[in-house]
């Protein structure tokens, strides 16, 4: 009997233990080629799934991905268990990258008074009083910008998973079909979680930095004179506001 396992979780579980694929093969009793194949496409036999679940101290249902036809045809009326996953690992990297890039671009446009993002200030004035200090209004506008870009980034991530039948889309599809799914499972090991998110954030930060360096030069060269003046004025005001006082 073959089944589809969550290959992203298998890779994460192995990396959290700092094991190589060869070490995992020795510990689990499976061949290196089998480990590589399972981590690549998730296809595994029942025996291989049992071995991996035993090594990671998990149940097979923790690793298994329920297929569409399996949800349609449940056996012996038992609830179908699918692990909650809002976004797949790839979608999380994509979402974080989009969020970082779009936030920096929108904040730059906001702070240099470029017209396309004027709606943010208009929305701020509708919700909050215009009698607040200029500094407070700028903070509110920045927060509204980040909320907007976060919503955009999450939408991109969910849409990406929808094309791949993973993450929140897959969970909701199974929820509609089966009506009974497992609750989210959270790791109790705070240290591992911090390390995992640190490694996760590294990729989108590096990608964003490279794109910003390339795009920033291109944007500056194509800016109008008034935009360059606005940017220079913003940088001058920013540096003067944060200049340390000499007593």
Tab-separated table of C-alpha atoms in Angstrom:
chain	number	residue	atom	x	y	z
A	1	UNK	CA	0.000	0.000	0.000
A	2	UNK	CA	1.469	3.346	-1.065
A	3	UNK	CA	0.571	6.705	0.451
A	4	UNK	CA	1.486	10.366	0.069
A	5	UNK	CA	3.493	11.885	2.925
A	6	UNK	CA	4.131	15.540	3.716
A	7	UNK	CA	7.650	15.749	2.297
A	8	UNK	CA	8.149	19.303	3.591
A	9	UNK	CA	7.472	18.181	7.150
A	10	UNK	CA	9.767	15.178	6.717
A	11	UNK	CA	12.576	17.488	5.628
A	12	UNK	CA	11.862	19.868	8.520
A	13	UNK	CA	11.845	17.040	11.087
A	14	UNK	CA	15.183	15.753	9.776
A	15	UNK	CA	16.792	19.188	9.677
A	16	UNK	CA	15.637	19.983	13.225
A	17	UNK	CA	17.636	16.953	14.382
A	18	UNK	CA	20.632	17.986	12.253
A	19	UNK	CA	20.598	14.646	10.428
A	20	UNK	CA	21.809	14.086	6.904
A	21	UNK	CA	19.825	11.852	4.570
A	22	UNK	CA	22.493	9.166	5.032
A	23	UNK	CA	22.149	9.307	8.822
A	24	UNK	CA	18.370	9.060	8.559
A	25	UNK	CA	18.730	6.043	6.269
A	26	UNK	CA	20.916	4.285	8.853
A	27	UNK	CA	18.607	5.104	11.756
A	28	UNK	CA	15.383	4.163	9.964
A	29	UNK	CA	16.731	1.078	8.209
A	30	UNK	CA	15.663	2.430	4.813
A	31	UNK	CA	17.932	2.876	1.823
A	32	UNK	CA	19.367	6.285	0.996
A	33	UNK	CA	17.605	6.222	-2.371
A	34	UNK	CA	14.274	5.588	-0.625
A	35	UNK	CA	14.825	8.547	1.716
A	36	UNK	CA	15.704	10.807	-1.221
A	37	UNK	CA	12.648	9.709	-3.195
A	38	UNK	CA	10.250	10.214	-0.277
A	39	UNK	CA	11.619	13.678	0.541
A	40	UNK	CA	11.364	14.625	-3.139
A	41	UNK	CA	7.797	13.576	-3.978
A	42	UNK	CA	6.291	12.220	-0.729
A	43	UNK	CA	5.410	8.803	-2.182
A	44	UNK	CA	6.082	6.051	0.359
A	45	UNK	CA	5.029	2.517	1.151
A	46	UNK	CA	3.241	1.712	4.402
A	47	UNK	CA	6.412	0.094	5.773
A	48	UNK	CA	8.528	3.152	4.941
A	49	UNK	CA	5.936	5.470	6.493
A	50	UNK	CA	5.913	3.377	9.686
A	51	UNK	CA	9.712	3.502	9.887
A	52	UNK	CA	9.867	7.274	9.476
A	53	UNK	CA	7.007	7.877	11.912
A	54	UNK	CA	8.778	5.692	14.488
A	55	UNK	CA	12.077	7.545	14.056
A	56	UNK	CA	10.394	10.933	14.527
A	57	UNK	CA	8.105	9.707	17.352
A	58	UNK	CA	5.028	10.600	15.322
A	59	UNK	CA	1.917	8.857	14.081
A	60	UNK	CA	1.521	8.018	10.412
A	61	UNK	CA	-1.480	10.369	10.322
A	62	UNK	CA	0.872	13.195	11.368
A	63	UNK	CA	2.909	12.691	8.206
A	64	UNK	CA	0.299	11.542	5.738
A	65	UNK	CA	-1.464	13.830	3.260
A	66	UNK	CA	-5.029	12.782	2.524
A	67	UNK	CA	-5.773	12.618	-1.190
A	68	UNK	CA	-8.933	14.054	-2.730
A	69	UNK	CA	-10.486	10.669	-3.518
A	70	UNK	CA	-9.655	9.347	-0.055
A	71	UNK	CA	-11.689	12.146	1.507
A	72	UNK	CA	-14.598	11.402	-0.797
A	73	UNK	CA	-14.597	7.729	0.150
A	74	UNK	CA	-13.917	7.417	3.890
A	75	UNK	CA	-13.814	3.900	5.314
A	76	UNK	CA	-15.746	2.712	8.371
A	77	UNK	CA	-17.072	6.256	8.986
A	78	UNK	CA	-13.925	7.301	10.835
A	79	UNK	CA	-13.052	11.030	10.810
A	80	UNK	CA	-10.422	11.924	8.251
A	81	UNK	CA	-7.369	13.451	9.913
A	82	UNK	CA	-5.452	16.120	8.032
A	83	UNK	CA	-2.790	18.254	9.676
A	84	UNK	CA	-3.612	21.951	9.695
A	85	UNK	CA	-1.153	23.954	7.606
A	86	UNK	CA	-1.974	27.551	6.735
A	87	UNK	CA	0.821	27.847	4.171
A	88	UNK	CA	3.327	25.359	2.823
A	89	UNK	CA	7.025	26.039	3.403
A	90	UNK	CA	7.540	27.319	-0.154
A	91	UNK	CA	4.465	29.552	0.117
A	92	UNK	CA	5.731	30.943	3.441
A	93	UNK	CA	9.025	31.926	1.823
A	94	UNK	CA	7.153	33.494	-1.099
A	95	UNK	CA	4.734	35.314	1.239
A	96	UNK	CA	7.524	36.692	3.420
A	97	UNK	CA	9.493	37.850	0.383
A	98	UNK	CA	6.448	39.588	-1.118
A	99	UNK	CA	5.661	41.198	2.252
A	100	UNK	CA	9.188	42.553	2.740
A	101	UNK	CA	9.487	43.874	-0.805
A	102	UNK	CA	6.008	45.384	-1.068
A	103	UNK	CA	6.268	46.969	2.398
A	104	UNK	CA	9.569	48.658	1.600
A	105	UNK	CA	8.305	49.875	-1.781
A	106	UNK	CA	4.994	51.163	-0.394
A	107	UNK	CA	6.652	52.863	2.597
A	108	UNK	CA	9.142	54.538	0.281
A	109	UNK	CA	6.306	55.784	-1.942
A	110	UNK	CA	4.367	56.922	1.135
A	111	UNK	CA	7.245	58.814	2.747
A	112	UNK	CA	8.250	60.515	-0.514
A	113	UNK	CA	4.636	61.530	-1.290
A	114	UNK	CA	4.336	59.600	-4.544
A	115	UNK	CA	0.644	59.901	-5.651
A	116	UNK	CA	-0.327	56.198	-6.162
A	117	UNK	CA	-0.318	55.531	-2.392
A	118	UNK	CA	-2.173	58.700	-1.377
A	119	UNK	CA	-5.178	56.506	-0.547
A	120	UNK	CA	-3.368	55.312	2.579
A	121	UNK	CA	-3.373	58.811	4.057
A	122	UNK	CA	-6.997	59.272	2.972
A	123	UNK	CA	-7.946	56.040	4.753
A	124	UNK	CA	-6.029	57.170	7.839
A	125	UNK	CA	-7.880	60.499	7.915
A	126	UNK	CA	-11.234	58.708	7.707
A	127	UNK	CA	-10.446	56.482	10.707
A	128	UNK	CA	-8.343	58.803	12.884
A	129	UNK	CA	-8.484	62.464	13.818
A	130	UNK	CA	-6.399	64.869	11.748
A	131	UNK	CA	-5.608	66.789	14.940
A	132	UNK	CA	-3.024	64.186	15.960
A	133	UNK	CA	0.636	65.121	15.701
A	134	UNK	CA	2.377	64.747	12.349
A	135	UNK	CA	4.683	62.079	13.806
A	136	UNK	CA	1.714	60.037	15.081
A	137	UNK	CA	-0.073	60.315	11.731
A	138	UNK	CA	3.040	59.044	9.940
A	139	UNK	CA	3.217	56.042	12.269
A	140	UNK	CA	-0.466	55.264	11.658
A	141	UNK	CA	0.041	55.513	7.889
A	142	UNK	CA	3.025	53.162	8.119
A	143	UNK	CA	1.021	50.622	10.122
A	144	UNK	CA	-1.860	50.755	7.631
A	145	UNK	CA	0.660	50.225	4.835
A	146	UNK	CA	2.119	47.121	6.503
A	147	UNK	CA	-1.346	45.691	7.163
A	148	UNK	CA	-2.221	46.164	3.491
A	149	UNK	CA	0.998	44.575	2.226
A	150	UNK	CA	0.623	41.684	4.681
A	151	UNK	CA	-2.869	40.964	3.352
A	152	UNK	CA	-1.511	41.098	-0.203
A	153	UNK	CA	1.371	38.753	0.639
A	154	UNK	CA	-0.894	36.210	2.370
A	155	UNK	CA	-3.257	36.250	-0.609
A	156	UNK	CA	-0.315	35.534	-2.930
A	157	UNK	CA	0.788	32.641	-0.687
A	158	UNK	CA	-2.691	31.095	-0.532
A	159	UNK	CA	-3.084	31.467	-4.296
A	160	UNK	CA	0.305	29.799	-4.819
A	161	UNK	CA	-0.743	26.864	-2.601
A	162	UNK	CA	-4.080	26.623	-4.406
A	163	UNK	CA	-2.281	25.857	-7.663
A	164	UNK	CA	-0.238	23.166	-5.878
A	165	UNK	CA	-3.127	21.770	-3.790
A	166	UNK	CA	-1.346	22.431	-0.490
A	167	UNK	CA	-1.609	24.501	2.669
A	168	UNK	CA	-4.787	26.308	3.697
A	169	UNK	CA	-6.478	25.577	0.352
A	170	UNK	CA	-5.955	21.838	0.779
A	171	UNK	CA	-7.106	21.992	4.409
A	172	UNK	CA	-10.317	23.836	3.534
A	173	UNK	CA	-11.041	21.475	0.650
A	174	UNK	CA	-10.750	18.479	2.960
A	175	UNK	CA	-12.796	20.298	5.615
A	176	UNK	CA	-15.671	20.749	3.174
A	177	UNK	CA	-15.474	17.155	1.978
A	178	UNK	CA	-14.975	15.350	5.291
A	179	UNK	CA	-16.282	17.762	7.911
A	180	UNK	CA	-13.873	16.482	10.559
A	181	UNK	CA	-10.205	17.407	10.686
A	182	UNK	CA	-7.509	17.529	13.321
A	183	UNK	CA	-6.739	20.739	15.195
A	184	UNK	CA	-3.462	22.569	14.619
A	185	UNK	CA	-0.432	20.977	16.290
A	186	UNK	CA	2.103	23.322	17.869
A	187	UNK	CA	5.649	22.511	18.877
A	188	UNK	CA	6.447	22.846	22.548
A	189	UNK	CA	10.158	23.283	21.951
A	190	UNK	CA	10.684	27.054	21.880
A	191	UNK	CA	14.370	26.852	21.044
A	192	UNK	CA	13.778	24.700	17.963
A	193	UNK	CA	10.992	27.034	16.873
A	194	UNK	CA	13.264	30.079	17.123
A	195	UNK	CA	15.989	28.335	15.120
A	196	UNK	CA	13.493	27.140	12.536
A	197	UNK	CA	11.993	30.601	11.977
A	198	UNK	CA	15.454	32.140	11.936
A	199	UNK	CA	16.542	29.800	9.150
A	200	UNK	CA	13.236	30.378	7.373
A	201	UNK	CA	13.554	34.178	7.405
A	202	UNK	CA	17.092	34.048	6.026
A	203	UNK	CA	16.019	33.132	2.486
A	204	UNK	CA	13.387	35.852	1.908
A	205	UNK	CA	15.633	38.470	3.533
A	206	UNK	CA	18.525	37.610	1.216
A	207	UNK	CA	16.256	37.496	-1.846
A	208	UNK	CA	14.626	40.802	-0.879
A	209	UNK	CA	17.981	42.496	-0.303
A	210	UNK	CA	19.281	41.485	-3.724
A	211	UNK	CA	16.086	42.601	-5.474
A	212	UNK	CA	16.083	45.919	-3.589
A	213	UNK	CA	19.684	46.650	-4.558
A	214	UNK	CA	18.994	46.010	-8.238
A	215	UNK	CA	15.532	47.600	-8.350
A	216	UNK	CA	16.550	50.569	-6.201
A	217	UNK	CA	19.203	51.650	-8.667
A	218	UNK	CA	16.779	51.299	-11.574
A	219	UNK	CA	14.004	53.178	-9.789
A	220	UNK	CA	16.276	56.050	-8.815
A	221	UNK	CA	17.549	56.467	-12.366
A	222	UNK	CA	13.987	56.596	-13.711
A	223	UNK	CA	12.632	59.013	-11.078
A	224	UNK	CA	11.412	62.476	-11.954
A	225	UNK	CA	13.188	65.501	-10.512
A	226	UNK	CA	10.413	66.200	-7.984
A	227	UNK	CA	10.585	62.616	-6.751
A	228	UNK	CA	14.342	62.851	-6.237
A	229	UNK	CA	13.828	66.111	-4.333
A	230	UNK	CA	11.165	64.467	-2.145
A	231	UNK	CA	13.496	61.576	-1.381
A	232	UNK	CA	16.401	63.896	-0.582
A	233	UNK	CA	14.137	65.958	1.676
A	234	UNK	CA	12.914	62.840	3.453
A	235	UNK	CA	16.453	61.564	4.060
A	236	UNK	CA	17.552	64.982	5.308
A	237	UNK	CA	14.627	65.218	7.738
A	238	UNK	CA	15.111	61.629	8.868
A	239	UNK	CA	18.813	62.128	9.590
A	240	UNK	CA	18.231	65.438	11.369
A	241	UNK	CA	15.490	63.924	13.561
A	242	UNK	CA	17.790	61.073	14.639
A	243	UNK	CA	20.966	63.117	15.057
A	244	UNK	CA	22.294	62.687	18.634
A	245	UNK	CA	22.379	65.830	20.735
A	246	UNK	CA	25.785	66.967	22.002
A	247	UNK	CA	25.606	68.194	25.581
